[in-house]
Coordinates of C-alpha atoms in Angstrom, one line a residue:
Chain B
M123 CA 0.0 0.0 0.0
A124 CA 1.4 3.4 -0.9
T125 CA 2.4 5.7 1.9
I126 CA -0.4 7.9 3.3
N127 CA -0.1 11.5 2.4
P128 CA -0.5 13.7 5.5
L129 CA -2.2 16.5 3.6
L130 CA -4.9 14.1 2.4
V131 CA -5.3 12.8 5.9
S132 CA -5.8 16.4 7.1
L133 CA -8.3 17.1 4.4
D134 CA -10.2 13.9 4.9
I135 CA -12.4 14.0 1.9
K136 CA -14.8 11.1 1.8
S137 CA -16.9 9.8 -1.0
S138 CA -19.9 11.1 0.9
D139 CA -18.7 14.6 0.2
R140 CA -20.4 15.2 -3.0
V141 CA -19.6 18.9 -3.5
V142 CA -16.2 20.2 -2.5
S143 CA -15.2 23.8 -3.1
I144 CA -11.8 25.2 -2.8
K145 CA -11.4 28.9 -2.2
E146 CA -8.1 30.7 -2.9
N147 CA -7.5 34.1 -1.5
G148 CA -4.7 36.5 -2.3
N149 CA -1.5 35.5 -3.9
V150 CA -1.1 32.1 -2.4
D151 CA -1.5 29.1 -4.7
S152 CA -4.2 26.6 -3.8
N153 CA -3.4 24.3 -6.7
F154 CA -1.8 21.8 -4.4
V155 CA -5.2 20.9 -3.0
I156 CA -6.4 19.8 -6.4
T157 CA -3.2 17.9 -7.2
H158 CA -3.4 16.0 -3.9
L159 CA -7.1 15.3 -4.5
I160 CA -6.2 13.9 -7.9
K161 CA -3.8 11.5 -6.2
Q162 CA -6.6 10.4 -3.9
I163 CA -9.1 10.0 -6.8
L164 CA -6.6 7.9 -8.8
G165 CA -5.5 6.0 -5.7
D166 CA -9.1 4.9 -5.1
G167 CA -9.4 3.8 -8.6
N168 CA -12.0 6.4 -9.6
R169 CA -12.3 8.4 -12.8
M170 CA -12.1 12.1 -13.4
C171 CA -13.2 14.8 -15.8
F172 CA -10.9 17.8 -15.5
V173 CA -11.7 21.2 -16.8
I174 CA -8.5 23.1 -16.9
L175 CA -8.7 26.9 -17.0
H176 CA -5.6 28.0 -15.1
N177 CA -2.6 25.7 -15.6
T178 CA -1.6 23.4 -18.4
L179 CA -1.3 19.7 -18.7
G180 CA 2.4 19.9 -18.5
H181 CA 2.1 21.5 -15.0
Y182 CA -0.1 18.7 -13.8
Q183 CA 2.2 16.1 -15.3
N184 CA 5.2 17.5 -13.5
V185 CA 3.4 17.9 -10.1
G186 CA 1.8 14.5 -10.5
K187 CA 5.2 12.9 -10.9
R188 CA 6.3 14.4 -7.6
L189 CA 3.2 13.0 -5.9
G190 CA 3.5 9.7 -7.5
Y191 CA 1.1 9.4 -10.4
D192 CA 1.6 9.7 -14.1
F193 CA -1.0 12.2 -15.3
L194 CA -0.5 11.8 -19.0
K195 CA -0.6 8.0 -18.7
Q196 CA -3.9 8.2 -16.9
I197 CA -5.3 10.3 -19.7
E198 CA -4.1 7.7 -22.2
E199 CA -5.8 5.0 -20.2
G200 CA -9.0 6.9 -20.2
R201 CA -9.3 7.4 -16.5
I202 CA -8.9 11.1 -16.8
R203 CA -10.6 13.1 -19.5
T204 CA -9.6 16.8 -19.9
I205 CA -11.4 19.7 -21.3
E206 CA -9.1 22.6 -22.0
P207 CA -10.8 25.9 -22.7
L208 CA -7.3 27.6 -22.9
K209 CA -6.6 25.8 -26.2
D210 CA -10.0 26.6 -27.6
I211 CA -9.5 30.3 -26.7
V212 CA -6.3 30.3 -28.8
E213 CA -8.2 29.0 -31.7
D214 CA -11.0 31.5 -31.2
I215 CA -8.8 34.6 -31.2
G216 CA -9.5 36.5 -34.4
N217 CA -12.2 34.1 -35.4
E218 CA -14.9 35.4 -33.1
T219 CA -16.2 31.9 -32.5
N220 CA -16.9 29.8 -29.5
Y221 CA -15.6 31.7 -26.5
F222 CA -15.6 35.0 -28.2
V223 CA -19.2 35.2 -29.3
D224 CA -21.5 37.9 -28.1
D225 CA -24.0 35.6 -26.4
K226 CA -22.2 34.5 -23.3
E227 CA -25.0 32.1 -22.4
Q228 CA -24.1 30.0 -25.4
V229 CA -20.5 29.9 -24.2
V230 CA -21.6 28.5 -20.9
K231 CA -24.1 26.1 -22.3
G232 CA -21.5 24.8 -24.8
L233 CA -19.0 24.2 -22.0
F234 CA -21.6 22.4 -20.0
K235 CA -22.6 20.3 -22.9
S236 CA -19.1 19.1 -23.4
I237 CA -18.7 18.4 -19.7
K238 CA -22.0 16.5 -19.5
S239 CA -21.1 14.3 -22.5
T240 CA -17.7 13.5 -21.0
M241 CA -19.1 12.7 -17.6
E242 CA -21.7 10.4 -19.2
E243 CA -19.0 8.6 -21.1
L244 CA -17.0 8.2 -17.9
V245 CA -20.0 6.9 -16.0
E246 CA -20.7 4.3 -18.7
A247 CA -17.1 3.2 -18.8
G248 CA -17.0 1.5 -15.4
S249 CA -18.5 1.2 -12.0
S250 CA -16.2 3.5 -10.1
R251 CA -17.0 7.0 -8.9
V252 CA -16.6 9.8 -11.3
Y253 CA -15.3 13.2 -10.2
L254 CA -15.7 16.5 -12.0
V255 CA -12.9 18.8 -11.2
I256 CA -12.9 22.4 -12.3
D257 CA -9.7 24.4 -11.9
D258 CA -10.6 27.9 -11.4
I259 CA -14.1 28.8 -12.3
S260 CA -13.4 32.4 -11.6
H261 CA -11.6 32.6 -14.9
L262 CA -15.0 32.5 -16.6
L263 CA -15.3 36.0 -15.4
D264 CA -12.2 36.8 -17.3
L265 CA -13.9 35.7 -20.4
G266 CA -16.5 38.4 -20.0
I267 CA -19.2 36.0 -18.9
D268 CA -21.8 37.7 -16.7
L269 CA -22.2 36.6 -13.1
K270 CA -25.7 35.2 -13.6
Y271 CA -24.5 32.8 -16.4
I272 CA -21.7 31.6 -14.2
I273 CA -24.1 30.9 -11.4
S274 CA -26.3 29.0 -13.8
F275 CA -23.2 27.1 -14.9
I276 CA -22.5 26.1 -11.4
N277 CA -26.1 25.0 -11.0
Y278 CA -25.8 22.9 -14.2
C279 CA -22.7 21.2 -12.8
L280 CA -24.3 20.6 -9.5
S281 CA -27.3 19.0 -11.2
L282 CA -24.9 16.2 -12.2
I283 CA -24.9 15.0 -8.6
N284 CA -28.3 13.4 -9.2
D285 CA -26.3 10.5 -10.2
E286 CA -25.1 8.8 -7.1
R287 CA -21.6 8.2 -8.4
I288 CA -20.7 11.7 -9.3
S289 CA -18.9 14.2 -7.1
V290 CA -17.9 17.8 -8.0
V291 CA -14.8 19.7 -7.0
I292 CA -14.6 23.3 -7.9
N293 CA -11.7 25.7 -7.3
T294 CA -12.2 29.4 -7.3
H295 CA -9.9 32.3 -6.8
V296 CA -11.3 35.3 -4.9
C297 CA -10.1 38.8 -5.4
S298 CA -12.9 41.0 -6.5
K299 CA -16.6 41.5 -5.6
S300 CA -17.9 39.3 -8.4
D301 CA -15.5 36.5 -7.2
E302 CA -17.0 36.9 -3.7
I303 CA -20.5 36.3 -5.1
I304 CA -19.4 33.1 -6.9
C305 CA -17.6 31.9 -3.9
N306 CA -20.5 32.5 -1.5
N307 CA -22.8 30.6 -3.7
L308 CA -20.4 27.7 -3.9
N309 CA -19.9 27.7 -0.1
Y310 CA -23.7 27.6 0.4
V311 CA -24.1 24.4 -1.5
S312 CA -20.8 22.6 -0.6
D313 CA -20.3 19.7 1.7
V314 CA -16.7 20.7 2.2
V315 CA -15.1 24.1 1.9
I316 CA -11.4 24.3 1.8
E317 CA -10.0 27.8 2.0
V318 CA -6.4 28.7 1.3
M319 CA -5.2 32.1 2.2
P320 CA -2.0 34.0 2.9
L321 CA -0.9 35.1 6.3
K322 CA -2.7 38.2 7.4
T323 CA 0.4 40.1 8.4
G324 CA 2.7 39.4 5.5
V325 CA 5.1 36.8 4.2
S326 CA 7.0 34.3 6.2
R327 CA 9.8 32.0 5.2
E328 CA 8.5 29.2 7.4
V329 CA 4.8 29.3 6.6
T330 CA 3.4 29.7 3.1
G331 CA -0.2 30.2 4.2
L332 CA -3.3 29.2 6.1
L333 CA -5.6 26.3 5.3
N334 CA -9.1 26.3 6.6
I335 CA -11.4 23.2 6.3
E336 CA -15.0 23.6 6.9
K337 CA -17.4 20.7 6.7
S338 CA -21.1 21.1 6.6
G339 CA -22.7 19.8 9.7
K340 CA -19.6 20.4 11.8
E341 CA -19.5 23.7 13.6
Q342 CA -15.8 24.0 14.0
V343 CA -13.4 25.0 11.3
T344 CA -10.2 23.0 11.2
Q345 CA -7.2 25.3 10.7
F346 CA -3.7 24.4 9.6
H347 CA -0.6 26.3 8.6
F348 CA 1.1 24.9 5.6
K349 CA 4.5 25.3 3.9
A350 CA 5.1 24.5 0.3
Y351 CA 8.3 22.8 -0.5
D352 CA 9.6 21.8 -3.8
K353 CA 8.6 18.2 -3.3
G354 CA 5.4 18.6 -1.5
I355 CA 3.3 20.4 1.1
K356 CA 3.7 20.1 4.9
T357 CA 0.8 21.0 7.1
F358 CA 1.0 21.6 10.8
H359 CA -1.1 23.0 13.5
L360 CA -1.0 26.8 14.0
G361 CA 2.3 27.9 15.4
E362 CA 4.0 24.6 15.2
S363 CA 6.1 25.2 12.2
V364 CA 9.2 24.9 14.3
Y365 CA 8.7 21.2 14.7
N366 CA 8.7 20.7 11.0
L367 CA 11.5 22.8 9.9
Y368 CA 14.3 20.4 10.0
K369 CA 12.7 17.3 8.5
Chain Z
M86 CA 4.2 24.2 -20.2
E87 CA 4.5 21.0 -22.1
K88 CA 7.9 19.6 -21.8
P89 CA 9.2 19.3 -25.3
S90 CA 10.0 15.7 -26.0
R91 CA 11.6 16.0 -29.4
G92 CA 15.2 15.4 -28.9
S93 CA 17.5 18.0 -27.5
F94 CA 17.0 21.5 -28.8
N95 CA 19.0 24.4 -27.9
I96 CA 17.5 27.9 -28.3
P97 CA 20.2 30.5 -27.7
G98 CA 19.5 32.7 -24.7
T99 CA 17.6 30.1 -22.8
V100 CA 18.5 27.5 -20.2
I101 CA 16.5 24.5 -19.1
N102 CA 15.8 24.3 -15.4
G103 CA 15.9 20.6 -14.8
Q104 CA 14.2 20.7 -11.5
N105 CA 11.0 22.1 -12.8
A106 CA 11.2 21.2 -16.5
Q107 CA 11.0 24.8 -17.5
L108 CA 12.8 26.7 -20.2
L109 CA 14.1 29.9 -18.6
T110 CA 15.2 33.1 -20.4
S111 CA 16.8 36.2 -19.1
T112 CA 15.0 39.5 -18.4
G113 CA 18.1 41.3 -19.3
I114 CA 18.8 42.4 -15.8
S115 CA 20.9 39.9 -13.9
S116 CA 19.7 40.9 -10.5
V117 CA 16.1 40.4 -11.5
D118 CA 17.0 37.0 -12.9
S119 CA 18.4 35.9 -9.6
I120 CA 15.4 37.1 -7.7
L121 CA 13.2 35.1 -10.0
G122 CA 15.2 32.0 -9.6
G123 CA 17.1 31.9 -12.9
G124 CA 14.9 33.9 -15.3
L125 CA 11.5 34.2 -16.9
P126 CA 10.0 30.8 -17.8
V127 CA 9.0 30.7 -21.5
G128 CA 5.3 30.5 -21.8
T129 CA 4.5 33.0 -19.0
V130 CA 3.1 36.4 -18.7
T131 CA 4.9 39.0 -16.5
I132 CA 3.3 42.2 -15.3
I133 CA 5.3 45.1 -14.2
E134 CA 3.2 47.6 -12.3
E135 CA 4.6 51.0 -13.2
D136 CA 6.0 53.6 -10.9
I137 CA 4.4 57.0 -10.9
Y138 CA 6.2 58.4 -14.0
G139 CA 6.6 55.0 -15.7
S140 CA 10.3 55.6 -16.5
H141 CA 11.8 52.8 -14.5
A142 CA 9.3 50.3 -15.8
K143 CA 10.1 51.4 -19.3
I144 CA 13.8 50.8 -18.5
M145 CA 13.0 47.2 -17.4
L146 CA 11.0 46.7 -20.6
D147 CA 14.0 48.1 -22.6
Y148 CA 16.3 45.6 -21.0
F149 CA 13.9 42.7 -21.8
L150 CA 13.6 43.7 -25.4
A151 CA 17.3 44.3 -25.8
E152 CA 18.1 40.9 -24.4
G153 CA 15.8 39.4 -27.0
I154 CA 17.5 41.2 -29.8
V155 CA 21.0 40.2 -28.7
N156 CA 19.9 36.6 -28.4
D157 CA 18.3 36.7 -31.8
H158 CA 14.8 36.0 -30.4
S159 CA 11.9 37.4 -32.4
T160 CA 10.2 40.4 -30.9
L161 CA 6.8 41.9 -30.9
V162 CA 6.7 45.4 -29.3
A163 CA 3.3 47.1 -28.8
S164 CA 2.4 50.4 -27.4
L165 CA -0.4 53.0 -27.8
D166 CA 1.4 55.6 -25.8
M167 CA 4.7 55.6 -27.6
N168 CA 5.7 54.8 -31.1
P169 CA 7.2 51.3 -30.9
Y170 CA 9.9 52.3 -33.4
N171 CA 11.2 54.8 -30.8
I172 CA 11.2 52.2 -28.1
I173 CA 13.4 49.9 -30.2
K174 CA 15.7 52.7 -31.4
N175 CA 16.5 53.7 -27.8
L176 CA 17.4 50.3 -26.5
P177 CA 20.6 50.1 -24.5
A178 CA 23.7 48.8 -26.2
V179 CA 25.1 45.4 -25.3
I180 CA 28.6 45.2 -23.8
H181 CA 30.7 42.4 -22.6
N182 CA 31.3 43.1 -19.0
D183 CA 29.2 44.4 -16.3
P184 CA 29.6 48.2 -16.4
E185 CA 29.8 48.5 -12.6
E186 CA 31.9 45.5 -11.8
S187 CA 34.8 46.4 -14.1
T188 CA 35.8 49.3 -11.8
I189 CA 35.5 47.2 -8.7
S190 CA 37.6 44.3 -9.9
S191 CA 40.5 46.6 -10.9
D192 CA 40.7 48.0 -7.3
S193 CA 40.8 44.6 -5.7
I194 CA 44.0 43.7 -7.4
Q195 CA 45.8 46.2 -5.3
D196 CA 44.5 44.7 -2.1
D197 CA 47.0 43.5 0.4
K198 CA 48.0 39.9 0.2
M199 CA 46.3 38.1 3.0
R200 CA 48.8 37.1 5.6
I201 CA 46.8 34.9 7.9
A202 CA 44.2 33.5 5.5
F203 CA 46.6 33.1 2.6
R204 CA 45.0 29.8 1.5
Y205 CA 41.9 31.8 0.6
Q206 CA 43.8 34.4 -1.3
N207 CA 42.7 33.4 -4.8
L208 CA 39.2 32.4 -4.1
P209 CA 36.5 34.7 -5.6
T210 CA 35.2 37.2 -3.2
S211 CA 31.7 37.5 -4.4
D212 CA 29.6 34.6 -5.5
K213 CA 28.8 34.9 -9.1
D214 CA 26.0 32.9 -10.6
S215 CA 27.4 30.1 -12.7
H216 CA 24.6 30.2 -15.1
N217 CA 24.4 33.8 -16.0
I218 CA 22.2 33.6 -19.1
G219 CA 21.8 37.3 -19.5
H220 CA 23.9 39.9 -21.2
Y221 CA 25.1 43.2 -19.9
F222 CA 23.8 46.5 -21.2
D223 CA 25.0 50.0 -21.1
L224 CA 22.2 52.5 -20.7
S225 CA 24.3 55.4 -21.8
K226 CA 24.7 54.1 -25.3
T227 CA 22.0 52.9 -27.7
M228 CA 21.9 49.7 -29.6
S229 CA 23.5 49.8 -33.0
L230 CA 21.1 50.0 -35.9
A231 CA 22.8 47.1 -37.6
D232 CA 21.7 44.8 -34.7
I233 CA 18.2 46.1 -34.9
E234 CA 17.9 45.7 -38.6
N235 CA 19.1 42.1 -38.5
S236 CA 16.6 40.9 -36.1
D237 CA 13.0 40.0 -36.5
I238 CA 10.9 42.7 -34.9
C239 CA 7.2 43.3 -35.3
Y240 CA 5.8 46.7 -34.3
W241 CA 2.3 47.3 -33.2
N242 CA 0.9 50.7 -32.6
G243 CA -2.8 50.3 -33.0
Q244 CA -3.1 51.9 -36.4
R245 CA -5.4 49.4 -38.1
I246 CA -8.3 49.1 -35.7
E247 CA -11.5 47.7 -37.1
N248 CA -14.7 48.2 -35.2
G249 CA -17.4 45.6 -34.6
T250 CA -16.2 43.2 -32.0
S251 CA -18.2 43.3 -28.8
M252 CA -16.0 41.1 -26.7
F253 CA -13.8 44.0 -25.7
A254 CA -15.0 47.5 -25.1
N255 CA -11.9 48.9 -26.8
P256 CA -11.2 47.0 -30.1
A257 CA -7.5 47.7 -29.7
Y258 CA -7.2 44.8 -27.3
N259 CA -8.7 42.4 -29.8
E260 CA -6.4 43.7 -32.5
L261 CA -3.3 43.2 -30.3
L262 CA -4.4 39.7 -29.5
K263 CA -4.8 39.0 -33.2
A264 CA -1.5 40.5 -34.0
V265 CA 0.3 38.3 -31.3
K266 CA -1.5 35.2 -32.6
E267 CA -0.5 36.0 -36.2
K268 CA 3.1 36.5 -35.2
I269 CA 3.1 33.2 -33.4
K270 CA 1.5 31.5 -36.3
E271 CA 3.8 33.1 -38.9
G272 CA 7.0 32.4 -36.9
K273 CA 5.9 28.8 -36.1
F274 CA 6.2 29.4 -32.3
F275 CA 3.3 27.2 -31.4
L276 CA 4.3 24.1 -29.3
K277 CA 2.7 21.8 -31.9
D278 CA 4.7 23.4 -34.8
N279 CA 7.8 21.8 -36.0
P280 CA 10.1 24.4 -37.5
S281 CA 13.7 23.6 -38.5
K282 CA 15.1 26.0 -35.9
R283 CA 13.3 26.7 -32.7
N284 CA 13.2 30.2 -31.4
V285 CA 11.4 32.2 -28.7
L286 CA 9.1 35.1 -29.3
R287 CA 9.3 38.0 -26.8
V288 CA 6.2 40.1 -26.5
G289 CA 6.8 43.5 -24.9
I290 CA 3.7 45.7 -24.3
H291 CA 4.3 49.1 -23.0
S292 CA 1.7 50.9 -20.8
L293 CA -1.2 48.6 -21.3
G294 CA -4.3 49.9 -19.7
S295 CA -3.2 53.5 -19.9
P296 CA -5.9 56.1 -20.9
M297 CA -5.3 55.3 -24.5
W298 CA -6.8 51.9 -23.8
L299 CA -10.0 53.0 -22.2
P300 CA -13.3 51.9 -23.8
S301 CA -14.7 53.9 -26.7
R302 CA -17.6 56.1 -25.9
D303 CA -20.4 54.1 -27.2
S304 CA -19.6 50.8 -25.5
Y305 CA -22.0 49.5 -22.9
H306 CA -19.5 47.5 -20.9
L307 CA -18.8 50.2 -18.4
M308 CA -19.6 48.4 -15.3
N309 CA -16.2 47.0 -14.5
E310 CA -13.4 49.4 -15.5
S311 CA -10.8 46.8 -15.8
R312 CA -12.9 44.1 -17.5
D313 CA -11.1 44.5 -20.8
L314 CA -7.7 44.3 -19.2
D315 CA -8.7 41.1 -17.3
M316 CA -9.9 39.5 -20.5
F317 CA -6.9 40.5 -22.4
I318 CA -4.4 39.1 -19.9
F319 CA -6.3 35.9 -19.6
C320 CA -6.4 35.4 -23.4
L321 CA -2.7 36.4 -23.7
R322 CA -1.9 33.8 -21.0
A323 CA -3.7 31.2 -23.1
L324 CA -1.7 32.3 -26.2
V325 CA 1.7 32.3 -24.7
R326 CA 1.1 29.0 -22.8
S327 CA 0.5 27.3 -26.1
A328 CA 3.7 28.7 -27.7
F329 CA 7.4 29.4 -27.2
A330 CA 6.6 32.9 -26.2
V331 CA 7.2 35.1 -23.2
A332 CA 5.3 38.3 -22.5
V333 CA 6.3 41.3 -20.4
I334 CA 3.6 44.0 -19.9
T335 CA 3.9 47.2 -18.1
I336 CA 0.7 48.6 -16.6
P337 CA 0.2 51.9 -14.9
T338 CA -1.8 50.4 -12.0
H339 CA -1.6 53.7 -10.0
L340 CA -4.3 55.0 -12.4
Y341 CA -6.7 52.4 -11.3
H342 CA -8.7 51.8 -8.2
E343 CA -6.8 50.0 -5.5
N344 CA -6.9 46.2 -5.9
S345 CA -8.9 46.4 -9.1
L346 CA -6.2 44.8 -11.0
D347 CA -6.0 41.7 -8.8
R348 CA -7.7 39.6 -11.4
C349 CA -5.0 40.6 -13.9
I350 CA -2.3 39.6 -11.4
H351 CA -4.1 36.3 -10.9
S352 CA -4.1 35.6 -14.6
S353 CA -0.4 36.5 -14.9
D354 CA 2.4 34.3 -13.7
I355 CA 4.9 36.9 -12.4
A356 CA 4.0 40.3 -11.1
M357 CA 6.4 43.0 -9.9
R358 CA 5.8 46.5 -8.7
L359 CA 8.1 49.5 -8.7
Q360 CA 7.6 52.3 -6.3
T361 CA 9.8 55.3 -6.7
F362 CA 10.8 57.5 -3.8
S363 CA 10.9 60.7 -5.7
G364 CA 7.9 62.9 -4.8
T365 CA 7.2 61.0 -1.6
E366 CA 8.5 61.5 1.9
L367 CA 10.8 58.6 1.5
E368 CA 12.9 60.8 -0.8
N369 CA 14.4 62.5 2.2
N370 CA 15.1 59.3 4.2
F371 CA 18.8 59.1 4.9
S372 CA 19.1 55.3 4.7
L373 CA 17.3 55.1 1.4
S374 CA 19.3 57.9 -0.2
D375 CA 21.4 55.6 -2.4
Y376 CA 18.4 54.1 -4.0
H377 CA 15.6 55.3 -6.2
G378 CA 12.7 53.1 -5.2
F379 CA 11.3 49.9 -3.8
F380 CA 11.0 46.8 -6.0
H381 CA 8.2 44.5 -4.9
L382 CA 7.8 41.0 -6.2
T383 CA 4.0 40.6 -5.8
K384 CA 3.7 37.2 -7.3
L385 CA 5.9 34.4 -8.5
A386 CA 3.7 31.5 -9.6
A387 CA 4.7 27.9 -8.8
I388 CA 4.7 26.4 -12.3
N389 CA 5.4 22.7 -12.6
S390 CA 6.0 22.5 -8.9
F391 CA 4.5 23.2 -5.5
A392 CA 6.7 26.1 -4.4
S393 CA 8.1 28.9 -6.3
K394 CA 11.5 30.5 -5.6
H395 CA 9.8 33.6 -4.1
P396 CA 12.3 35.2 -1.9
G397 CA 9.8 35.8 0.9
S398 CA 9.9 38.8 3.0
I399 CA 13.0 40.4 1.7
E400 CA 12.8 44.1 0.7
Y401 CA 14.4 45.0 -2.6
V402 CA 15.3 48.4 -3.8
F403 CA 16.3 49.5 -7.2
K404 CA 18.8 52.2 -8.3
L405 CA 19.3 53.7 -11.7
R406 CA 22.9 54.6 -12.3
R407 CA 24.1 56.3 -15.5
K408 CA 24.9 53.0 -17.1
K409 CA 23.0 50.4 -15.3
F410 CA 19.7 49.7 -13.6
H411 CA 20.2 47.5 -10.6
I412 CA 18.1 45.8 -8.0
E413 CA 19.4 44.7 -4.7
K414 CA 18.4 43.7 -1.2
L415 CA 17.8 46.6 1.2
H416 CA 20.2 46.5 4.1
L417 CA 19.4 49.1 6.5
P418 CA 22.5 50.5 8.2
P419 CA 22.8 50.0 11.9
D420 CA 21.1 52.7 13.8
L421 CA 24.1 54.3 15.5
Q422 CA 23.8 57.7 16.9
E423 CA 26.7 59.3 15.1
V424 CA 25.5 58.4 11.7
G425 CA 23.2 61.1 10.4
S426 CA 23.2 64.4 8.6
S427 CA 23.0 66.2 11.9
N428 CA 26.0 65.3 13.9
S429 CA 25.1 66.4 17.4
T430 CA 28.0 66.6 19.8
P431 CA 27.5 64.8 23.0
P432 CA 26.7 67.2 25.7
S433 CA 29.7 68.1 27.9
I434 CA 29.5 68.3 31.6
A435 CA 29.5 71.9 32.9
C436 CA 32.1 71.3 35.6
G437 CA 35.6 71.9 34.3
S438 CA 36.9 72.7 30.8
S439 CA 35.1 71.5 27.7
N440 CA 37.5 68.7 26.9
K441 CA 37.1 65.5 25.0
H442 CA 38.4 63.4 27.8
L443 CA 35.5 62.8 30.1
L444 CA 37.9 61.3 32.6
E445 CA 39.6 64.6 33.2
F446 CA 37.7 66.2 36.0

C-alpha cells in the first residue's frame, strides 16, 4: 500500500462529500489541494473529468510525478478526461467563434454540454465513482461572462450530482466583488469548503499560508498552517512550524 | 508548459531548469533574474506595475527587449502611448562586461596579500551565478542600428483598428491579440509546430491599460473598469502558454482603483511592482538615499511544482545609475547615533573645561 499522504489525511475528503469547493484568496497558490485530490481519486481507482482553465497539462504532469502518479498516462488509459478551454481560446482569437461570441449564455451552455457528455461517457465506462474537477471557475469572469451565467453554470454542474456516483470539486480564486459572489454561492451548496489564504500580516519563510477546512454539519473549522516545499506540502497546527522545519 | 519531448534542442539565450522542467530566459537584468530563480519561464506572462512616472518600468522593458535582440529572439513590441519604433531605437547597447563591476575588480588587485588566511587568497570574493544567461547592457549608449535591422521585430501601434467586436469594449485589445497570434503562427512558435530551428518570441507591451486603452464612448460594458484588461491578460496567457513565447507587460496600475487589477495579477504568472521614492516623503530618508525606489515581487507562480522561488519577506530596492539599472536587497544600516546628517556633539558636563576626555575632571 502506498504511503499515506499527510495532507490528504488532514483534508479527509470522503466519498460522501459530493460537492467540494476550494477557495483561494490572495496570492497564495491553492493548486496543491487539487493535485493532492487527484492523487486520492486515482488511488481509489476512480475516474475524473478535469476542466483546466488556469494551468496546463504539463504542469499537472510535473506535479503529479512528484506526488507519484503519471497524469498523461492516466489520460491515455481513459481514467482522466480533460477539457481545455485555454486551447479553444487560442483557436478563437481572431475568429470570433466559441468563447468570443457575443452571447455568453451560449458559451456557458456549450461548455456544460461538453462536460456532460464527457461525464456520461466516464460513468458508462465503469462502476467507479466519477469526479468533475474544475480548476478555477473564476476565470469564466475573465472571459466576460456575466455573473448570472456563471451561477447557472454552477447549477448545471451541480445537477450532475443526481447520479449517485458523481462528485464535483470546484476551485475558485477570490479577489474581487464578483468573485465573492461566486464563492459565497459555492460555499452555500458545498459539503466541504477548503480555504487557502496567505498570512494576514505578511510573508514568512516558514509558513506559506493558512488552510481552513469547513465541513457542513460540523460547527468547527479546522485550521492548519502549511508550507510549500519543492517536493510537497507540509501541514502543521497553528504555530507549530518549528517542529517541522528540520525534517 | 508542455515539456518538449523531441530530442535536445538548444535555443540561444535560454536555459533549461531541470528541477521544474522549465525553459528559462533572461530578463536582461541579472539581479532580477536571480530574484526570479534563474529567469523568466518561457510561456509565461509577466506584469510590471509601473511607478508613478513610468520611467523605470520602461527601462525594465527596454532591457527585456534588448536581451531578446541580442539573443536573436523574435520580438513583438506594442504600445499605444509611444511609437514602438522609438522604443526599439533607444534600447541600451550590449557590452561584454558588467559596467559597474569592471571598476570594482581593478581595485581589488591592489588589495594587500592576505597574511593569515593566505590559503583563501585566490578564491573569488563574491559569489557569481554560474549560469548567467543574461547579457550586460550600457544605458548610456544605444543599440546599433545594424543589430536592430538584422533581427525579427514586429511593431504594433494600433493603427489598423476595425470596429465591430463586442468582446472587448476597446477594439485595440482584440487587434493586439490577433497580432500576437498572427506573429506566433507566422513564426511557427506554437508548441505543436515543427520548424527547422526553434526560437522564442518576446512580446513586450508598454503601458497597457493607460488612458489610450479606455473603452470607446459608445460601448456598454462600463460596469467594470478593468474588464477589458482582465480578459486581455487571460487570453494572452492562453496564447503564450501554447507557444514558445514570453510576454512582459507594463501597466500603470496607479491610475486604477486599489486592488482592481487583482484579477490581472491572478491571470499572470509573475507580477512585480516598482515604487519610486521621488515625490514622496521617503525621498528624504537618509538610509534610502542611495536608491531610487522599492521593488516588490508581488507574485511568482509555482509552475510545474509546489513552491516557487519567491524570496519571501526580503525588501528589494532599485537604483538607476548612469549606465545600469540594478536591484538589490535593502540592508538598513545600523542605527548608530553618530550616523546622520546632523552630527550632534555629546553634551559636555559643565564642571571643568570643555575637553574631549571625560575622565579629566
